[in-house]
């Protein structure tokens, strides 16, 4: 009797497992029945674990599916996703052109013909997830406008019985894309490992283009931004394991980035895998899924312009991908000021002129004091020459006599330098703001200057700038000896040749600054007695 009961129980269990194996419950039901459990890993992560009440069963992987594309068309971009790996095949911006004028075409940040080199491919070998798996999706081509929102979902089941869901969420008027990944262990064994997003960036050959002056991977790790050149990673992969906030690939004006949500990036690895590609792997913290458990990992994606305000809106200090140098604290408000004046003038050239005038007015007291001190020093030159001749064999006595001369006439020998030193950070900050501002890209000014980010095609403004610099040098009081003074007069020639290939916006700033300085110097020379 007992034997028959035992056999009956065993047969019942066998039938139950066989039935569950042959007819696995649908994924949607698994999710509905999920309940939270304690996370297995102690390392902070955005991965959220949950247990499934139903009996764990092994799912059958999809096989023989043909890959297809899904188009997402918003006000700002057109993105094409593929069911191959649930990855991104192409990304086209609608409001930025590759060339100025009517001949310009929309900027394409990604357009990959090789199905194995798509971006945002999911990989987790311990979970049986390979980048080349073909996902299932019922999503159709989507068009969004304004504040409309939508999402597309991809689902695949691996050989190990792990289901992966990838859900991309979009809005019609934003560059940011949310990516939600959910892993469900429907197998009969515990599975441990990490899951990665694999991105490929095809290298361009147009290194001479101004857009590619800055080009390569950028990573925020350990609370600082690390920029690597492609030539650097060609020598060996770069690994980042300390508090990775985001991993990106950028040129001077555009970038793509994977941004961590609640510490979802445990590490990032950047490597040049061939002459044509750089691969970036963004990996989660280790996950441990018992049968019936699930975990979710979230990221925020950005494909778009390196516009200061747009990047700042993405969060995670993404705006620091723009290199404003040592004086970024000054460069950012200066750039925002230029954008503010543009909102009224609708011309970035006029906005640059206005901000240059404002800076000149703000620094007028300092520069006035500087030029006044230089003028007074110039008047003392004959007496200083006498002292040098009188004490030519006694340097200490000469220095004491010169200091007494300064004290008698109440002249500060540093008065001409210190006010100018105060302005240097502002000048460098504005230089950086103009040099790396996407706002100036293809922005017209007047007449022949149709792109403030490109050089003056006829070199008119650099030549005028050199002339104004020469006039400024001639008008400025100097304490130099004749030989040094002649050398200084050669600077306008040097600067003119240097500025020939500078962006027209920078040349415009320098030109207006020179003209204002000439006017200021004329006023000082007229107001001060000879």
Coordinates of C-alpha atoms in Angstrom, one line a residue:
X1 CA 0.0 0.0 0.0
X2 CA 2.7 2.5 1.1
X3 CA 4.8 1.6 -2.1
X4 CA 1.8 2.3 -4.3
X5 CA 1.3 5.7 -2.5
X6 CA 4.9 6.6 -3.0
X7 CA 4.8 5.6 -6.7
X8 CA 1.6 7.5 -7.2
X9 CA 3.1 10.7 -5.6
X10 CA 6.3 10.3 -7.7
X11 CA 4.2 9.8 -10.9
X12 CA 2.0 12.8 -10.1
X13 CA 5.1 15.1 -9.6
X14 CA 6.6 13.8 -12.8
X15 CA 3.4 14.5 -14.7
X16 CA 3.1 18.0 -13.1
X17 CA 6.7 18.8 -14.2
X18 CA 6.3 17.4 -17.6
X19 CA 3.1 19.4 -18.1
X20 CA 4.8 22.6 -16.9
X21 CA 7.7 22.0 -19.1
X22 CA 5.6 21.4 -22.2
X23 CA 3.2 24.3 -21.5
X24 CA 5.2 27.1 -19.8
X25 CA 3.1 30.0 -18.5
X26 CA 3.2 33.2 -20.6
X27 CA 5.7 35.9 -19.6
X28 CA 3.1 38.5 -18.8
X29 CA 1.5 36.2 -16.2
X30 CA 4.9 35.6 -14.6
X31 CA 5.4 39.3 -14.1
X32 CA 1.9 39.8 -12.7
X33 CA 2.5 37.1 -10.1
X34 CA 5.9 38.5 -9.0
X35 CA 6.5 39.6 -5.5
X36 CA 9.6 41.4 -4.0
X37 CA 12.3 39.4 -2.2
X38 CA 15.6 40.5 -0.6
X39 CA 18.4 41.3 -3.0
X40 CA 21.1 38.6 -3.1
X41 CA 24.0 41.0 -3.9
X42 CA 25.2 43.5 -1.3
X43 CA 26.7 45.8 -3.9
X44 CA 24.4 48.8 -4.6
X45 CA 22.7 48.5 -8.0
X46 CA 19.6 49.4 -9.8
X47 CA 18.9 45.7 -10.3
X48 CA 15.7 44.8 -8.6
X49 CA 15.0 41.1 -7.7
X50 CA 11.6 39.5 -7.3
X51 CA 10.4 35.9 -6.8
X52 CA 7.7 34.3 -8.9
X53 CA 5.1 32.3 -7.0
X54 CA 4.5 29.8 -9.7
X55 CA 6.7 26.7 -10.1
X56 CA 9.9 27.5 -12.0
X57 CA 9.9 26.0 -15.5
X58 CA 12.3 26.1 -18.3
X59 CA 11.3 28.2 -21.3
X60 CA 12.0 27.3 -24.9
X61 CA 14.2 29.8 -26.8
X62 CA 12.9 31.4 -29.9
X63 CA 14.6 30.1 -33.0
X64 CA 14.5 30.8 -36.7
X65 CA 13.0 34.3 -36.4
X66 CA 13.8 36.8 -39.1
X67 CA 15.1 40.1 -37.9
X68 CA 13.1 43.2 -38.7
X69 CA 13.4 47.0 -38.1
X70 CA 11.2 49.3 -36.1
X71 CA 11.3 53.0 -36.7
X72 CA 10.7 55.7 -34.0
X73 CA 10.1 59.1 -35.5
X74 CA 10.0 62.1 -33.1
X75 CA 10.2 65.9 -33.4
X76 CA 14.0 65.6 -32.8
X77 CA 15.2 62.4 -34.3
X78 CA 14.5 59.3 -36.3
X79 CA 15.8 56.1 -34.7
X80 CA 15.8 52.6 -36.2
X81 CA 15.9 49.6 -33.9
X82 CA 16.3 46.0 -34.9
X83 CA 14.9 42.8 -33.4
X84 CA 18.5 41.5 -33.9
X85 CA 19.8 41.9 -30.4
X86 CA 17.1 44.5 -29.6
X87 CA 19.7 47.0 -30.7
X88 CA 20.0 50.4 -32.4
X89 CA 20.8 50.4 -36.1
X90 CA 20.6 54.0 -37.0
X91 CA 20.0 57.4 -35.4
X92 CA 19.4 60.6 -37.4
X93 CA 19.0 64.1 -35.9
X94 CA 16.4 66.4 -37.5
X95 CA 17.6 69.8 -36.5
X96 CA 21.4 69.6 -37.3
X97 CA 23.0 69.4 -40.7
X98 CA 26.4 68.2 -41.8
X99 CA 26.9 71.3 -43.9
X100 CA 25.7 74.9 -43.7
X101 CA 23.0 76.1 -46.2
X102 CA 20.6 74.3 -48.5
X103 CA 23.1 71.5 -49.3
X104 CA 23.2 70.3 -45.8
X105 CA 21.8 66.9 -44.8
X106 CA 20.6 65.7 -41.4
X107 CA 23.4 64.6 -39.1
X108 CA 23.5 60.8 -38.8
X109 CA 25.0 59.7 -35.5
X110 CA 24.8 56.1 -36.3
X111 CA 24.0 54.1 -39.5
X112 CA 25.3 50.6 -39.2
X113 CA 25.0 48.1 -42.1
X114 CA 26.8 45.3 -40.2
X115 CA 24.1 43.6 -38.1
X116 CA 26.8 42.4 -35.6
X117 CA 27.9 46.0 -34.9
X118 CA 24.6 47.5 -33.8
X119 CA 24.5 49.5 -30.5
X120 CA 22.7 48.7 -27.3
X121 CA 23.1 44.9 -27.8
X122 CA 22.6 42.8 -24.7
X123 CA 25.1 40.2 -23.6
X124 CA 25.2 37.9 -20.5
X125 CA 27.0 34.7 -21.2
X126 CA 26.1 33.1 -17.9
X127 CA 22.4 33.8 -18.7
X128 CA 22.8 32.4 -22.2
X129 CA 22.3 35.8 -23.7
X130 CA 24.3 36.5 -26.9
X131 CA 24.3 39.8 -28.8
X132 CA 23.1 38.1 -32.0
X133 CA 19.9 36.6 -30.6
X134 CA 16.8 37.7 -32.5
X135 CA 14.1 39.1 -30.2
X136 CA 10.3 39.0 -30.6
X137 CA 8.4 42.3 -30.7
X138 CA 4.8 43.3 -31.6
X139 CA 5.9 46.9 -31.8
X140 CA 5.2 48.8 -35.0
X141 CA 6.7 52.0 -36.5
X142 CA 5.9 54.9 -34.2
X143 CA 5.6 58.6 -34.8
X144 CA 5.6 61.0 -31.8
X145 CA 5.0 64.7 -31.6
X146 CA 5.2 67.2 -28.7
X147 CA 4.7 65.7 -25.3
X148 CA 3.4 62.3 -26.7
X149 CA 5.1 59.3 -25.2
X150 CA 5.4 55.7 -26.4
X151 CA 7.6 52.6 -25.9
X152 CA 8.7 49.5 -27.8
X153 CA 9.3 46.2 -26.2
X154 CA 11.6 43.3 -27.2
X155 CA 11.6 39.8 -25.7
X156 CA 13.9 36.8 -26.0
X157 CA 14.3 33.5 -24.2
X158 CA 17.8 32.0 -23.9
X159 CA 18.9 28.4 -24.0
X160 CA 19.2 28.5 -20.2
X161 CA 15.6 29.5 -19.8
X162 CA 16.3 33.1 -18.9
X163 CA 13.8 35.6 -20.5
X164 CA 15.1 39.1 -21.3
X165 CA 12.7 42.0 -21.9
X166 CA 14.1 45.3 -23.2
X167 CA 11.7 48.3 -23.2
X168 CA 12.7 51.6 -24.8
X169 CA 10.6 54.6 -23.8
X170 CA 10.5 57.9 -25.8
X171 CA 8.9 61.3 -25.8
X172 CA 8.1 63.4 -28.9
X173 CA 10.1 66.4 -27.7
X174 CA 13.1 65.0 -25.8
X175 CA 16.4 63.5 -26.7
X176 CA 16.5 61.2 -23.6
X177 CA 15.5 57.6 -24.0
X178 CA 14.8 55.3 -21.1
X179 CA 15.9 51.7 -21.3
X180 CA 14.3 49.1 -18.9
X181 CA 15.7 45.6 -18.9
X182 CA 14.1 42.7 -17.1
X183 CA 15.6 39.3 -16.6
X184 CA 13.4 36.3 -15.5
X185 CA 14.8 32.9 -14.6
X186 CA 12.3 30.4 -15.8
X187 CA 14.8 27.6 -15.7
X188 CA 15.3 25.0 -13.0
X189 CA 18.8 26.1 -11.8
X190 CA 20.3 29.1 -10.1
X191 CA 22.0 31.5 -12.6
X192 CA 24.7 34.0 -11.6
X193 CA 26.4 36.6 -13.7
X194 CA 26.2 40.2 -15.0
X195 CA 24.6 41.6 -18.1
X196 CA 26.2 44.1 -20.5
X197 CA 25.1 46.6 -23.0
X198 CA 27.5 46.5 -26.0
X199 CA 27.9 49.6 -28.1
X200 CA 29.9 50.0 -31.4
X201 CA 31.1 53.3 -32.8
X202 CA 32.3 53.3 -36.4
X203 CA 35.4 55.4 -36.7
X204 CA 35.4 58.1 -39.4
X205 CA 38.1 59.0 -41.8
X206 CA 37.3 62.7 -41.9
X207 CA 39.6 63.7 -39.1
X208 CA 40.3 67.0 -40.7
X209 CA 36.7 68.1 -40.3
X210 CA 36.2 70.7 -37.5
X211 CA 33.6 68.4 -36.0
X212 CA 36.2 65.8 -35.3
X213 CA 38.8 68.1 -33.5
X214 CA 37.5 66.4 -30.4
X215 CA 36.8 62.7 -31.0
X216 CA 36.7 59.6 -28.8
X217 CA 35.3 58.0 -25.7
X218 CA 34.4 60.0 -22.7
X219 CA 33.6 58.5 -19.3
X220 CA 32.5 59.9 -15.9
X221 CA 34.0 57.6 -13.3
X222 CA 35.3 58.2 -9.8
X223 CA 33.5 61.6 -9.9
X224 CA 35.6 63.0 -12.7
X225 CA 35.4 63.1 -16.5
X226 CA 38.0 61.0 -18.4
X227 CA 38.5 61.8 -22.1
X228 CA 40.5 59.3 -24.1
X229 CA 41.8 59.7 -27.7
X230 CA 41.2 56.8 -30.1
X231 CA 45.0 56.6 -30.4
X232 CA 45.2 56.0 -26.7
X233 CA 42.8 53.1 -26.6
X234 CA 44.5 51.6 -29.7
X235 CA 47.4 50.8 -27.3
X236 CA 45.1 48.9 -25.0
X237 CA 41.6 48.8 -23.5
X238 CA 40.5 51.2 -20.8
X239 CA 38.6 49.7 -17.8
X240 CA 36.5 51.8 -15.4
X241 CA 35.2 50.2 -12.2
X242 CA 34.9 53.1 -9.8
X243 CA 31.5 54.8 -9.5
X244 CA 30.7 55.0 -13.2
X245 CA 28.0 57.6 -13.9
X246 CA 28.0 57.4 -17.7
X247 CA 30.0 56.1 -20.7
X248 CA 29.9 58.0 -23.9
X249 CA 31.5 58.5 -27.4
X250 CA 31.7 62.1 -28.6
X251 CA 33.0 64.5 -31.2
X252 CA 33.2 68.2 -30.9
X253 CA 29.4 68.8 -31.3
X254 CA 27.5 65.5 -30.8
X255 CA 27.6 62.5 -28.5
X256 CA 25.9 59.2 -27.5
X257 CA 25.9 58.1 -23.9
X258 CA 24.6 55.4 -21.6
X259 CA 23.8 56.9 -18.2
X260 CA 23.5 54.9 -15.0
X261 CA 20.2 54.9 -13.1
X262 CA 20.6 54.1 -9.4
X263 CA 24.2 52.8 -9.9
X264 CA 23.2 50.4 -12.7
X265 CA 26.7 50.7 -14.3
X266 CA 29.2 48.7 -12.3
X267 CA 32.0 48.9 -14.9
X268 CA 32.7 50.2 -18.4
X269 CA 35.3 48.9 -20.8
X270 CA 36.4 50.7 -23.9
X271 CA 38.5 49.0 -26.6
X272 CA 39.5 49.5 -30.2
X273 CA 38.6 46.2 -31.8
X274 CA 39.6 47.0 -35.4
X275 CA 40.7 49.8 -37.6
X276 CA 37.0 50.7 -38.0
X277 CA 35.3 50.2 -34.6
X278 CA 35.5 51.2 -31.0
X279 CA 33.6 48.9 -28.6
X280 CA 32.2 50.1 -25.3
X281 CA 30.8 47.5 -22.9
X282 CA 28.7 48.8 -20.0
X283 CA 28.2 46.1 -17.4
X284 CA 25.8 45.8 -14.5
X285 CA 26.6 44.6 -10.9
X286 CA 26.6 40.8 -10.5
X287 CA 23.1 39.2 -10.4
X288 CA 22.0 36.0 -8.8
X289 CA 18.7 34.6 -9.9
X290 CA 17.1 31.5 -8.3
X291 CA 14.5 29.6 -10.3
X292 CA 11.5 31.9 -10.5
X293 CA 13.3 35.1 -9.6
X294 CA 13.6 38.2 -11.8
X295 CA 15.8 41.3 -11.8
X296 CA 15.5 44.7 -13.6
X297 CA 18.2 47.1 -14.7
X298 CA 17.5 50.6 -15.9
X299 CA 19.6 53.1 -18.0
X300 CA 19.0 56.4 -19.6
X301 CA 20.3 56.9 -23.1
X302 CA 21.2 60.1 -24.9
X303 CA 21.9 60.5 -28.6
X304 CA 22.1 64.2 -29.6
X305 CA 23.9 67.6 -29.6
X306 CA 26.4 68.8 -27.0
X307 CA 24.2 71.7 -26.1
X308 CA 24.9 72.8 -22.5
X309 CA 21.2 73.1 -21.5
X310 CA 20.1 69.9 -23.3
X311 CA 22.9 67.9 -21.6
X312 CA 22.2 69.4 -18.2
X313 CA 18.5 68.4 -18.5
X314 CA 19.6 64.7 -18.8
X315 CA 21.1 64.8 -15.3
X316 CA 24.2 62.9 -14.0
X317 CA 26.4 65.9 -14.8
X318 CA 26.3 64.9 -18.5
X319 CA 27.1 68.6 -19.4
X320 CA 30.6 68.1 -18.2
X321 CA 31.3 66.1 -21.4
X322 CA 31.9 69.6 -22.9
X323 CA 35.5 70.6 -22.1
X324 CA 35.5 74.2 -21.1
X325 CA 38.9 73.9 -19.6
X326 CA 40.1 75.3 -16.2
X327 CA 37.6 78.2 -16.3
X328 CA 34.4 76.2 -16.9
X329 CA 32.8 78.0 -13.9
X330 CA 33.0 81.2 -16.0
X331 CA 32.6 79.7 -19.5
X332 CA 29.1 78.3 -18.7
X333 CA 27.5 81.5 -17.6
X334 CA 29.1 83.4 -20.5
X335 CA 27.7 80.9 -23.0
X336 CA 24.3 81.1 -21.4
X337 CA 24.5 84.9 -21.6
X338 CA 25.3 84.7 -25.3
X339 CA 22.3 82.4 -25.8
X340 CA 20.2 84.9 -23.8
X341 CA 21.1 87.7 -26.1
X342 CA 20.5 85.5 -29.1
X343 CA 17.0 85.0 -28.0
X344 CA 16.4 88.7 -28.7
X345 CA 18.8 89.4 -31.6
X346 CA 18.3 86.0 -33.4
X347 CA 21.9 86.4 -34.5
X348 CA 24.8 84.9 -32.6
X349 CA 27.3 87.4 -34.2
X350 CA 25.3 90.3 -32.6
X351 CA 25.1 88.3 -29.3
X352 CA 28.9 88.0 -29.3
X353 CA 29.3 91.7 -29.9
X354 CA 26.9 92.6 -27.1
X355 CA 28.7 90.3 -24.6
X356 CA 32.1 91.7 -25.6
X357 CA 30.8 95.3 -25.0
X358 CA 29.4 94.3 -21.6
X359 CA 32.7 92.7 -20.6
X360 CA 34.6 95.8 -21.7
X361 CA 32.3 98.0 -19.7
X362 CA 32.6 95.8 -16.6
X363 CA 36.4 95.8 -16.8
X364 CA 36.7 99.5 -17.7
X365 CA 37.7 100.6 -14.2
X366 CA 40.5 98.0 -14.1
X367 CA 41.8 98.6 -17.6
X368 CA 41.6 102.4 -17.1
X369 CA 43.7 102.0 -13.9
X370 CA 46.1 99.7 -15.8
X371 CA 46.6 102.1 -18.7
X372 CA 46.9 105.1 -16.4
X373 CA 49.6 103.4 -14.5
X374 CA 51.4 102.5 -17.7
X375 CA 51.1 106.1 -18.8
X376 CA 52.6 107.4 -15.6
X377 CA 55.4 104.8 -15.8
X378 CA 56.2 106.0 -19.3
X379 CA 56.6 109.6 -18.0
X380 CA 59.2 108.4 -15.5
X381 CA 61.3 106.7 -18.2
X382 CA 63.8 109.6 -18.6
X383 CA 64.5 109.7 -14.8
X384 CA 64.8 106.0 -14.6
X385 CA 67.4 106.1 -17.4
X386 CA 69.4 108.6 -15.5
X387 CA 69.3 106.5 -12.4
X388 CA 70.5 103.4 -14.3
X389 CA 73.4 105.4 -15.7
X390 CA 74.2 106.9 -12.3
X391 CA 74.2 103.5 -10.5
X392 CA 75.3 101.3 -13.4
X393 CA 77.9 99.7 -11.2
X394 CA 75.8 99.2 -8.1
X395 CA 72.6 97.3 -8.8
X396 CA 71.4 97.4 -5.2
X397 CA 71.7 101.1 -5.0
X398 CA 69.9 101.5 -8.4
X399 CA 67.0 99.4 -7.2
X400 CA 66.7 101.5 -4.0
X401 CA 66.8 104.7 -6.1
X402 CA 64.1 103.4 -8.5
X403 CA 61.8 102.4 -5.6
X404 CA 62.3 105.8 -4.0
X405 CA 61.3 107.4 -7.4
X406 CA 58.1 105.3 -7.5
X407 CA 57.3 106.3 -4.0
X408 CA 57.9 110.0 -4.6
X409 CA 55.6 110.0 -7.7
X410 CA 53.1 107.6 -6.1
X411 CA 53.5 105.1 -9.0
X412 CA 52.8 101.3 -8.5
X413 CA 55.0 99.4 -10.9
X414 CA 52.6 96.5 -10.8
X415 CA 49.6 98.7 -11.4
X416 CA 49.7 98.0 -15.1
X417 CA 49.8 94.2 -14.7
X418 CA 47.4 93.2 -12.0
X419 CA 44.2 94.5 -13.5
X420 CA 45.0 92.8 -16.7
X421 CA 45.7 89.5 -14.9
X422 CA 42.2 89.6 -13.4
X423 CA 40.7 89.6 -16.9
X424 CA 42.7 86.7 -18.2
X425 CA 40.4 84.0 -16.8
X426 CA 37.4 85.7 -18.3
X427 CA 39.1 85.9 -21.7
X428 CA 40.1 82.3 -21.7
X429 CA 36.6 81.2 -20.5
X430 CA 35.0 83.1 -23.3
X431 CA 37.5 81.7 -25.8
X432 CA 36.5 78.1 -24.7
X433 CA 32.8 78.9 -24.7
X434 CA 33.0 80.1 -28.3
X435 CA 35.4 77.4 -29.5
X436 CA 33.2 74.5 -28.3
X437 CA 29.8 76.0 -28.6
X438 CA 27.4 74.0 -30.9
X439 CA 25.3 77.2 -31.0
X440 CA 27.8 78.8 -33.4
X441 CA 27.8 75.8 -35.7
X442 CA 26.4 76.9 -39.0
X443 CA 25.2 80.1 -37.4
X444 CA 25.3 83.0 -39.9
X445 CA 26.4 86.5 -39.1
X446 CA 26.3 89.0 -42.0
X447 CA 27.2 89.0 -45.7
X448 CA 29.9 86.4 -46.5
X449 CA 30.1 85.0 -43.0
X450 CA 27.6 82.2 -43.1
X451 CA 29.1 80.0 -40.4
X452 CA 30.5 81.4 -37.2
X453 CA 32.1 78.1 -36.3
X454 CA 34.1 78.0 -39.5
X455 CA 36.9 80.2 -40.7
X456 CA 36.3 83.5 -42.6
X457 CA 36.3 82.2 -46.2
X458 CA 37.9 85.4 -47.5
X459 CA 40.1 86.1 -44.4
X460 CA 38.7 89.6 -44.2
X461 CA 38.0 89.7 -40.4
X462 CA 41.4 88.2 -39.4
X463 CA 43.2 90.8 -41.5
X464 CA 41.2 93.7 -40.0
X465 CA 41.8 92.1 -36.6
X466 CA 45.6 92.2 -37.2
X467 CA 45.4 95.9 -38.3
X468 CA 43.4 96.9 -35.1
X469 CA 45.9 95.0 -33.0
X470 CA 48.8 96.9 -34.6
X471 CA 47.0 100.2 -33.9
X472 CA 46.4 99.1 -30.3
X473 CA 50.0 98.3 -29.8
X474 CA 51.1 101.7 -31.2
X475 CA 48.7 103.5 -28.8
X476 CA 49.5 101.6 -25.7
X477 CA 52.2 103.1 -23.4
X478 CA 55.2 100.9 -22.9
X479 CA 58.2 100.7 -20.6
X480 CA 60.1 98.4 -22.9
X481 CA 63.4 99.3 -24.6
X482 CA 63.3 100.0 -28.4
X483 CA 64.3 96.4 -29.3
X484 CA 61.5 94.8 -27.2
X485 CA 59.0 97.4 -28.5
X486 CA 59.8 96.4 -32.1
X487 CA 59.4 92.7 -31.2
X488 CA 56.0 93.5 -29.7
X489 CA 54.9 95.2 -32.9
X490 CA 55.5 91.9 -34.7
X491 CA 52.8 90.2 -32.6
X492 CA 49.9 91.5 -34.8
X493 CA 51.5 89.7 -37.7
X494 CA 51.8 86.5 -35.8
X495 CA 48.2 86.7 -34.4
X496 CA 46.8 87.5 -37.9
X497 CA 48.3 84.3 -39.4
X498 CA 47.3 82.3 -36.3
X499 CA 43.7 83.6 -36.6
X500 CA 43.3 82.9 -40.3
X501 CA 41.9 79.4 -39.6
X502 CA 40.1 80.2 -36.3
X503 CA 36.3 80.1 -36.2
X504 CA 34.8 83.4 -37.4
X505 CA 33.0 83.8 -34.0
X506 CA 36.3 83.9 -32.2
X507 CA 37.8 86.3 -34.6
X508 CA 34.8 88.5 -34.3
X509 CA 35.1 88.6 -30.5
X510 CA 38.9 89.5 -30.7
X511 CA 38.2 92.1 -33.4
X512 CA 35.5 93.9 -31.4
X513 CA 37.6 93.7 -28.3
X514 CA 40.5 95.4 -30.1
X515 CA 38.2 98.2 -31.5
X516 CA 36.9 98.9 -28.0
X517 CA 40.4 98.9 -26.5
X518 CA 41.5 101.4 -29.2
X519 CA 38.6 103.7 -28.3
X520 CA 39.3 103.3 -24.6
X521 CA 43.0 104.0 -25.1
X522 CA 42.2 107.1 -27.1
X523 CA 40.0 108.3 -24.3
X524 CA 42.7 107.7 -21.7
X525 CA 45.4 109.4 -23.8
X526 CA 43.2 112.4 -24.2
X527 CA 42.1 112.6 -20.6
X528 CA 45.5 112.2 -19.0
X529 CA 48.1 115.0 -19.2
X530 CA 51.1 114.3 -21.3

